[in-house]
Amino acid sequence: NAGVIQTPRHKVTGKGQEATLWCEPISGHSAVFWYRQTIVQGLEFLTYFRNQAPIDDSGMPKERFSAQMPNQSHSTLKIQSTQPQDSAVYLCASSLRQGAREQYFGPGTRLTVL
Amino acid sequence: QQNVQQSPESLIVPEGARTSLNCTFSDSASQYFWWYRQHSGKAPKALMSIFSNGEKEEGRFTIHLNKASLHFSLHIRDSQPSDSALYLCAVSTNAYKVIFGKGTHLHVLP
C-alpha cells in the first residue's frame, strides 16, 4: 500500500499562471478530501468527493479554484491565474468511507507563486 | 461556522514529562473528535479519536472529551523526543467535513 500519492511534490509558478495538482487516493477509499495548509491559517478544508461525486466545495475560493475526480484513482485541483496568496502546501486525503473514519493524508504539494 | 481553537501554540517539555494539549470547539452539535500528529515536513497522521464523552487511553496517550464544556484534550505520559511534532485537533459534526485547529508545536527536549 503506497498510501496517498500527490504529484508534483513542489511546484513554482509565476503570478497569473495555472497550476494543476494531482492526487491518487488509497485504493478502495471512497472519500477524497483536499486541504490547504499555511502557517497563518493552519489546515483549511477545501473540498470533498464521495464515490467520485463532489459533495461539499464550501472551502474552495470560487473564482479560480476547481477540483475534479474523473475516476476513482485520481483527483485534480486546478488553480487558474495563481496569486502569491495561493502559496501553500496543498494536501489530499482519503478515507475508507464516509462515517467517522480517519483520513489518510498524502505528503502534499508545496505551491510557490512568485 | 465551527471555530476550533488550540492551546498552547507552542510547548517545550523535558523528556519524561506529562504533556497536556487543549482544544475548544464552538458547535455543540459536534460528534467526532480526533487528534492528528504531523512531524516536520511530513503528512498529518491520525493519532486517536473519541466519539463520546469521557476518556480513552492508548499506550502513553489519553484523550478527554467534555462536550458540555466544548472542550477536549490530549495528554501524553512520559513524553519522548520522538513525540516532537505539530499536534492538530479536528472536529466534525457529520464525520466528513473536518475542521482542524491551527495546532500546537510540541518540543520534547532530551
PDB file of C-alpha atoms in Angstrom:
ATOM      1  CA  ASN A   1       0.000   0.000   0.000  1.00  0.00           C
ATOM      2  CA  ALA A   2       1.738   3.127  -1.235  1.00  0.00           C
ATOM      3  CA  GLY A   3      -0.530   5.490   0.647  1.00  0.00           C
ATOM      4  CA  VAL A   4      -1.986   8.631  -0.870  1.00  0.00           C
ATOM      5  CA  ILE A   5       0.187   9.845  -3.731  1.00  0.00           C
ATOM      6  CA  GLN A   6       0.461  13.510  -4.659  1.00  0.00           C
ATOM      7  CA  THR A   7       2.319  14.993  -7.589  1.00  0.00           C
ATOM      8  CA  PRO A   8       4.232  17.142  -8.040  1.00  0.00           C
ATOM      9  CA  ARG A   9       5.791  17.499  -4.605  1.00  0.00           C
ATOM     10  CA  HIS A  10       6.906  21.035  -5.389  1.00  0.00           C
ATOM     11  CA  LYS A  11       5.609  23.496  -7.962  1.00  0.00           C
ATOM     12  CA  VAL A  12       6.721  27.027  -8.679  1.00  0.00           C
ATOM     13  CA  THR A  13       4.557  29.239 -10.868  1.00  0.00           C
ATOM     14  CA  GLY A  14       4.592  32.837 -11.915  1.00  0.00           C
ATOM     15  CA  LYS A  15       1.754  35.139 -10.963  1.00  0.00           C
ATOM     16  CA  GLY A  16      -1.140  34.629 -13.363  1.00  0.00           C
ATOM     17  CA  GLN A  17      -0.158  31.142 -14.470  1.00  0.00           C
ATOM     18  CA  GLU A  18      -2.203  27.977 -13.984  1.00  0.00           C
ATOM     19  CA  ALA A  19      -1.316  25.172 -11.582  1.00  0.00           C
ATOM     20  CA  THR A  20      -2.715  21.636 -11.612  1.00  0.00           C
ATOM     21  CA  LEU A  21      -2.155  19.379  -8.635  1.00  0.00           C
ATOM     22  CA  TRP A  22      -2.734  15.614  -8.741  1.00  0.00           C
ATOM     23  CA  CYS A  23      -3.833  13.161  -6.103  1.00  0.00           C
ATOM     24  CA  GLU A  24      -4.100   9.367  -6.188  1.00  0.00           C
ATOM     25  CA  PRO A  25      -6.110   8.116  -3.182  1.00  0.00           C
ATOM     26  CA  ILE A  26      -5.568   4.809  -1.469  1.00  0.00           C
ATOM     27  CA  SER A  27      -7.152   2.015  -3.487  1.00  0.00           C
ATOM     28  CA  GLY A  28     -10.592   1.186  -2.153  1.00  0.00           C
ATOM     29  CA  HIS A  29     -11.089   4.506  -0.391  1.00  0.00           C
ATOM     30  CA  SER A  30     -14.305   6.151  -1.481  1.00  0.00           C
ATOM     31  CA  ALA A  31     -13.865   9.596   0.086  1.00  0.00           C
ATOM     32  CA  VAL A  32     -11.281  12.131  -1.119  1.00  0.00           C
ATOM     33  CA  PHE A  33     -10.543  15.468   0.510  1.00  0.00           C
ATOM     34  CA  TRP A  34      -8.449  18.479  -0.430  1.00  0.00           C
ATOM     35  CA  TYR A  35      -6.938  20.841   2.160  1.00  0.00           C
ATOM     36  CA  ARG A  36      -4.622  23.836   2.110  1.00  0.00           C
ATOM     37  CA  GLN A  37      -2.058  24.369   4.876  1.00  0.00           C
ATOM     38  CA  THR A  38      -0.292  27.610   5.710  1.00  0.00           C
ATOM     39  CA  ILE A  39       1.422  28.809   8.868  1.00  0.00           C
ATOM     40  CA  VAL A  40      -1.065  31.649   9.292  1.00  0.00           C
ATOM     41  CA  GLN A  41      -4.353  29.854   8.528  1.00  0.00           C
ATOM     42  CA  GLY A  42      -3.417  26.312   9.506  1.00  0.00           C
ATOM     43  CA  LEU A  43      -5.108  23.378   7.762  1.00  0.00           C
ATOM     44  CA  GLU A  44      -8.154  24.567   5.798  1.00  0.00           C
ATOM     45  CA  PHE A  45     -10.820  22.336   4.241  1.00  0.00           C
ATOM     46  CA  LEU A  46     -11.291  22.969   0.529  1.00  0.00           C
ATOM     47  CA  THR A  47     -13.496  20.262  -0.975  1.00  0.00           C
ATOM     48  CA  TYR A  48     -14.685  16.670  -0.661  1.00  0.00           C
ATOM     49  CA  PHE A  49     -15.672  13.868  -3.058  1.00  0.00           C
ATOM     50  CA  ARG A  50     -17.533  10.687  -2.255  1.00  0.00           C
ATOM     51  CA  ASN A  51     -17.565   7.893  -4.837  1.00  0.00           C
ATOM     52  CA  GLN A  52     -16.156  10.461  -7.318  1.00  0.00           C
ATOM     53  CA  ALA A  53     -19.114  12.828  -6.840  1.00  0.00           C
ATOM     54  CA  PRO A  54     -18.471  16.334  -5.488  1.00  0.00           C
ATOM     55  CA  ILE A  55     -20.239  16.639  -2.137  1.00  0.00           C
ATOM     56  CA  ASP A  56     -19.020  19.820  -0.491  1.00  0.00           C
ATOM     57  CA  ASP A  57     -16.849  22.540  -2.000  1.00  0.00           C
ATOM     58  CA  SER A  58     -17.658  25.199   0.571  1.00  0.00           C
ATOM     59  CA  GLY A  59     -13.985  25.828   1.312  1.00  0.00           C
ATOM     60  CA  MET A  60     -12.982  26.484  -2.275  1.00  0.00           C
ATOM     61  CA  PRO A  61     -12.283  30.054  -3.404  1.00  0.00           C
ATOM     62  CA  LYS A  62     -14.975  30.194  -6.077  1.00  0.00           C
ATOM     63  CA  GLU A  63     -13.415  32.159  -8.880  1.00  0.00           C
ATOM     64  CA  ARG A  64     -10.082  30.497  -9.583  1.00  0.00           C
ATOM     65  CA  PHE A  65     -10.145  27.104  -7.888  1.00  0.00           C
ATOM     66  CA  SER A  66     -11.730  23.951  -9.243  1.00  0.00           C
ATOM     67  CA  ALA A  67     -11.482  20.268  -8.381  1.00  0.00           C
ATOM     68  CA  GLN A  68     -12.438  17.165 -10.278  1.00  0.00           C
ATOM     69  CA  MET A  69     -12.415  13.438  -9.761  1.00  0.00           C
ATOM     70  CA  PRO A  70     -12.813  11.837 -13.194  1.00  0.00           C
ATOM     71  CA  ASN A  71     -12.241   8.313 -11.894  1.00  0.00           C
ATOM     72  CA  GLN A  72     -11.762   6.513  -8.591  1.00  0.00           C
ATOM     73  CA  SER A  73      -7.991   6.533  -8.891  1.00  0.00           C
ATOM     74  CA  HIS A  74      -7.263  10.217  -9.145  1.00  0.00           C
ATOM     75  CA  SER A  75      -8.409  13.730  -8.361  1.00  0.00           C
ATOM     76  CA  THR A  76      -7.090  17.073  -9.543  1.00  0.00           C
ATOM     77  CA  LEU A  77      -7.086  20.533  -8.045  1.00  0.00           C
ATOM     78  CA  LYS A  78      -6.685  23.317 -10.589  1.00  0.00           C
ATOM     79  CA  ILE A  79      -5.846  26.902  -9.718  1.00  0.00           C
ATOM     80  CA  GLN A  80      -6.204  29.421 -12.505  1.00  0.00           C
ATOM     81  CA  SER A  81      -4.407  32.764 -12.574  1.00  0.00           C
ATOM     82  CA  THR A  82      -2.344  31.900  -9.484  1.00  0.00           C
ATOM     83  CA  GLN A  83      -1.650  34.669  -6.993  1.00  0.00           C
ATOM     84  CA  PRO A  84       1.097  34.920  -4.333  1.00  0.00           C
ATOM     85  CA  GLN A  85      -1.516  34.349  -1.611  1.00  0.00           C
ATOM     86  CA  ASP A  86      -2.184  30.903  -3.128  1.00  0.00           C
ATOM     87  CA  SER A  87       1.278  29.806  -1.960  1.00  0.00           C
ATOM     88  CA  ALA A  88       0.728  26.944   0.474  1.00  0.00           C
ATOM     89  CA  VAL A  89       1.033  23.205   0.932  1.00  0.00           C
ATOM     90  CA  TYR A  90      -1.950  21.507  -0.679  1.00  0.00           C
ATOM     91  CA  LEU A  91      -2.827  18.228   0.975  1.00  0.00           C
ATOM     92  CA  CYS A  92      -5.012  15.455  -0.351  1.00  0.00           C
ATOM     93  CA  ALA A  93      -6.520  12.855   1.966  1.00  0.00           C
ATOM     94  CA  SER A  94      -8.682   9.799   1.529  1.00  0.00           C
ATOM     95  CA  SER A  95     -10.753   7.670   3.849  1.00  0.00           C
ATOM     96  CA  LEU A  96     -12.310   4.253   3.618  1.00  0.00           C
ATOM     97  CA  ARG A  97     -15.846   5.528   3.532  1.00  0.00           C
ATOM     98  CA  GLN A  98     -17.991   8.244   4.992  1.00  0.00           C
ATOM     99  CA  GLY A  99     -18.690   7.931   8.650  1.00  0.00           C
ATOM    100  CA  ALA A 100     -16.211   8.765  11.389  1.00  0.00           C
ATOM    101  CA  ARG A 101     -13.217   7.299   9.610  1.00  0.00           C
ATOM    102  CA  GLU A 102      -9.727   8.659   9.955  1.00  0.00           C
ATOM    103  CA  GLN A 103      -8.323  10.429   6.952  1.00  0.00           C
ATOM    104  CA  TYR A 104      -5.034   9.328   5.396  1.00  0.00           C
ATOM    105  CA  PHE A 105      -3.044  12.259   4.089  1.00  0.00           C
ATOM    106  CA  GLY A 106      -0.645  12.428   1.200  1.00  0.00           C
ATOM    107  CA  PRO A 107       2.727  14.185   1.503  1.00  0.00           C
ATOM    108  CA  GLY A 108       1.350  17.357  -0.068  1.00  0.00           C
ATOM    109  CA  THR A 109       2.290  19.628  -2.924  1.00  0.00           C
ATOM    110  CA  ARG A 110       4.152  22.793  -1.966  1.00  0.00           C
ATOM    111  CA  LEU A 111       2.975  25.521  -4.337  1.00  0.00           C
ATOM    112  CA  THR A 112       5.038  28.681  -4.561  1.00  0.00           C
ATOM    113  CA  VAL A 113       3.678  31.569  -6.621  1.00  0.00           C
ATOM    114  CA  LEU A 114       6.304  34.174  -7.432  1.00  0.00           C
TER     115      LEU A 114
ATOM    116  CA  GLN B   1     -19.427  28.205  11.369  1.00  0.00           C
ATOM    117  CA  GLN B   2     -17.326  25.859  13.502  1.00  0.00           C
ATOM    118  CA  ASN B   3     -14.448  27.543  15.301  1.00  0.00           C
ATOM    119  CA  VAL B   4     -11.703  25.279  16.641  1.00  0.00           C
ATOM    120  CA  GLN B   5      -9.021  26.755  18.879  1.00  0.00           C
ATOM    121  CA  GLN B   6      -5.930  25.063  20.293  1.00  0.00           C
ATOM    122  CA  SER B   7      -3.736  25.986  23.216  1.00  0.00           C
ATOM    123  CA  PRO B   8      -0.952  26.483  23.815  1.00  0.00           C
ATOM    124  CA  GLU B   9       0.506  27.421  20.413  1.00  0.00           C
ATOM    125  CA  SER B  10       3.872  26.051  21.420  1.00  0.00           C
ATOM    126  CA  LEU B  11       5.121  23.895  24.252  1.00  0.00           C
ATOM    127  CA  ILE B  12       8.586  22.831  25.344  1.00  0.00           C
ATOM    128  CA  VAL B  13       8.875  19.998  27.872  1.00  0.00           C
ATOM    129  CA  PRO B  14      11.698  17.776  29.137  1.00  0.00           C
ATOM    130  CA  GLU B  15      11.837  14.106  28.254  1.00  0.00           C
ATOM    131  CA  GLY B  16       9.683  12.073  30.638  1.00  0.00           C
ATOM    132  CA  ALA B  17       7.240  14.885  31.393  1.00  0.00           C
ATOM    133  CA  ARG B  18       3.461  14.674  31.200  1.00  0.00           C
ATOM    134  CA  THR B  19       2.178  16.927  28.426  1.00  0.00           C
ATOM    135  CA  SER B  20      -1.335  18.342  28.047  1.00  0.00           C
ATOM    136  CA  LEU B  21      -2.731  19.846  24.844  1.00  0.00           C
ATOM    137  CA  ASN B  22      -6.105  21.563  24.681  1.00  0.00           C
ATOM    138  CA  CYS B  23      -8.774  22.065  22.049  1.00  0.00           C
ATOM    139  CA  THR B  24     -12.038  24.001  22.223  1.00  0.00           C
ATOM    140  CA  PHE B  25     -14.806  23.989  19.643  1.00  0.00           C
ATOM    141  CA  SER B  26     -17.856  26.160  19.119  1.00  0.00           C
ATOM    142  CA  ASP B  27     -20.528  23.913  17.588  1.00  0.00           C
ATOM    143  CA  SER B  28     -22.398  21.948  20.244  1.00  0.00           C
ATOM    144  CA  ALA B  29     -23.622  19.560  17.518  1.00  0.00           C
ATOM    145  CA  SER B  30     -20.063  18.258  17.043  1.00  0.00           C
ATOM    146  CA  GLN B  31     -19.916  14.494  17.308  1.00  0.00           C
ATOM    147  CA  TYR B  32     -16.483  13.345  16.097  1.00  0.00           C
ATOM    148  CA  PHE B  33     -13.143  14.327  17.560  1.00  0.00           C
ATOM    149  CA  TRP B  34      -9.615  13.443  16.517  1.00  0.00           C
ATOM    150  CA  TRP B  35      -6.039  14.271  17.304  1.00  0.00           C
ATOM    151  CA  TYR B  36      -3.608  14.206  14.384  1.00  0.00           C
ATOM    152  CA  ARG B  37       0.177  14.446  14.614  1.00  0.00           C
ATOM    153  CA  GLN B  38       2.362  15.999  11.929  1.00  0.00           C
ATOM    154  CA  HIS B  39       6.128  15.622  12.061  1.00  0.00           C
ATOM    155  CA  SER B  40       8.116  18.317  10.313  1.00  0.00           C
ATOM    156  CA  GLY B  41       7.866  18.016   6.546  1.00  0.00           C
ATOM    157  CA  LYS B  42       5.508  15.049   6.774  1.00  0.00           C
ATOM    158  CA  ALA B  43       1.804  14.454   6.289  1.00  0.00           C
ATOM    159  CA  PRO B  44      -0.612  14.662   9.240  1.00  0.00           C
ATOM    160  CA  LYS B  45      -1.410  11.230  10.652  1.00  0.00           C
ATOM    161  CA  ALA B  46      -4.351  10.309  12.860  1.00  0.00           C
ATOM    162  CA  LEU B  47      -3.290   9.597  16.420  1.00  0.00           C
ATOM    163  CA  MET B  48      -6.507   8.974  18.330  1.00  0.00           C
ATOM    164  CA  SER B  49     -10.227   9.561  18.097  1.00  0.00           C
ATOM    165  CA  ILE B  50     -13.145   9.791  20.523  1.00  0.00           C
ATOM    166  CA  PHE B  51     -16.848   9.978  19.796  1.00  0.00           C
ATOM    167  CA  SER B  52     -18.487  10.053  23.232  1.00  0.00           C
ATOM    168  CA  ASN B  53     -17.929  11.911  26.457  1.00  0.00           C
ATOM    169  CA  GLY B  54     -15.265  10.567  28.717  1.00  0.00           C
ATOM    170  CA  GLU B  55     -11.750   9.281  28.444  1.00  0.00           C
ATOM    171  CA  LYS B  56      -9.882   6.977  26.089  1.00  0.00           C
ATOM    172  CA  GLU B  57      -6.368   5.669  26.639  1.00  0.00           C
ATOM    173  CA  GLU B  58      -3.982   4.133  24.119  1.00  0.00           C
ATOM    174  CA  GLY B  59      -0.492   3.492  25.407  1.00  0.00           C
ATOM    175  CA  ARG B  60       1.046   6.765  26.583  1.00  0.00           C
ATOM    176  CA  PHE B  61      -1.753   8.835  25.072  1.00  0.00           C
ATOM    177  CA  THR B  62      -5.095   9.742  26.664  1.00  0.00           C
ATOM    178  CA  ILE B  63      -7.967  11.790  25.255  1.00  0.00           C
ATOM    179  CA  HIS B  64     -10.552  13.524  27.431  1.00  0.00           C
ATOM    180  CA  LEU B  65     -13.796  14.813  25.909  1.00  0.00           C
ATOM    181  CA  ASN B  66     -16.339  17.061  27.621  1.00  0.00           C
ATOM    182  CA  LYS B  67     -18.998  18.044  25.120  1.00  0.00           C
ATOM    183  CA  ALA B  68     -20.872  20.236  27.595  1.00  0.00           C
ATOM    184  CA  SER B  69     -17.833  22.453  28.043  1.00  0.00           C
ATOM    185  CA  LEU B  70     -16.968  22.239  24.314  1.00  0.00           C
ATOM    186  CA  HIS B  71     -13.504  21.003  25.186  1.00  0.00           C
ATOM    187  CA  PHE B  72     -11.274  18.028  24.566  1.00  0.00           C
ATOM    188  CA  SER B  73      -7.659  17.382  25.353  1.00  0.00           C
ATOM    189  CA  LEU B  74      -4.720  15.104  24.644  1.00  0.00           C
ATOM    190  CA  HIS B  75      -2.383  14.002  27.414  1.00  0.00           C
ATOM    191  CA  ILE B  76       0.969  12.376  26.760  1.00  0.00           C
ATOM    192  CA  ARG B  77       2.582  10.428  29.566  1.00  0.00           C
ATOM    193  CA  ASP B  78       6.399  10.047  29.645  1.00  0.00           C
ATOM    194  CA  SER B  79       6.939  12.365  26.681  1.00  0.00           C
ATOM    195  CA  GLN B  80       9.716  11.311  24.291  1.00  0.00           C
ATOM    196  CA  PRO B  81      11.822  13.357  21.842  1.00  0.00           C
ATOM    197  CA  SER B  82      10.107  11.411  19.054  1.00  0.00           C
ATOM    198  CA  ASP B  83       6.809  12.979  20.193  1.00  0.00           C
ATOM    199  CA  SER B  84       8.092  16.370  18.992  1.00  0.00           C
ATOM    200  CA  ALA B  85       5.656  17.423  16.260  1.00  0.00           C
ATOM    201  CA  LEU B  86       2.698  19.629  15.383  1.00  0.00           C
ATOM    202  CA  TYR B  87      -0.448  18.301  17.071  1.00  0.00           C
ATOM    203  CA  LEU B  88      -3.727  19.112  15.328  1.00  0.00           C
ATOM    204  CA  CYS B  89      -7.138  18.660  16.872  1.00  0.00           C
ATOM    205  CA  ALA B  90     -10.015  18.014  14.475  1.00  0.00           C
ATOM    206  CA  VAL B  91     -13.760  18.250  14.942  1.00  0.00           C
ATOM    207  CA  SER B  92     -16.705  17.235  12.768  1.00  0.00           C
ATOM    208  CA  THR B  93     -20.474  17.342  13.037  1.00  0.00           C
ATOM    209  CA  ASN B  94     -21.074  14.933  10.176  1.00  0.00           C
ATOM    210  CA  ALA B  95     -17.920  12.777  10.003  1.00  0.00           C
ATOM    211  CA  TYR B  96     -16.735  14.065   6.676  1.00  0.00           C
ATOM    212  CA  LYS B  97     -16.219  17.826   6.775  1.00  0.00           C
ATOM    213  CA  VAL B  98     -13.500  18.059   9.394  1.00  0.00           C
ATOM    214  CA  ILE B  99     -12.382  21.383  10.838  1.00  0.00           C
ATOM    215  CA  PHE B 100      -8.827  21.459  12.153  1.00  0.00           C
ATOM    216  CA  GLY B 101      -7.297  23.705  14.765  1.00  0.00           C
ATOM    217  CA  LYS B 102      -4.113  25.560  13.921  1.00  0.00           C
ATOM    218  CA  GLY B 103      -2.067  23.217  16.032  1.00  0.00           C
ATOM    219  CA  THR B 104       0.271  23.059  18.995  1.00  0.00           C
ATOM    220  CA  HIS B 105       4.001  22.763  18.315  1.00  0.00           C
ATOM    221  CA  LEU B 106       5.414  20.335  20.880  1.00  0.00           C
ATOM    222  CA  HIS B 107       9.150  20.124  21.517  1.00  0.00           C
ATOM    223  CA  VAL B 108      10.412  17.407  23.858  1.00  0.00           C
ATOM    224  CA  LEU B 109      13.965  18.029  24.982  1.00  0.00           C
ATOM    225  CA  PRO B 110      16.214  15.007  25.566  1.00  0.00           C
TER     226      PRO B 110
END
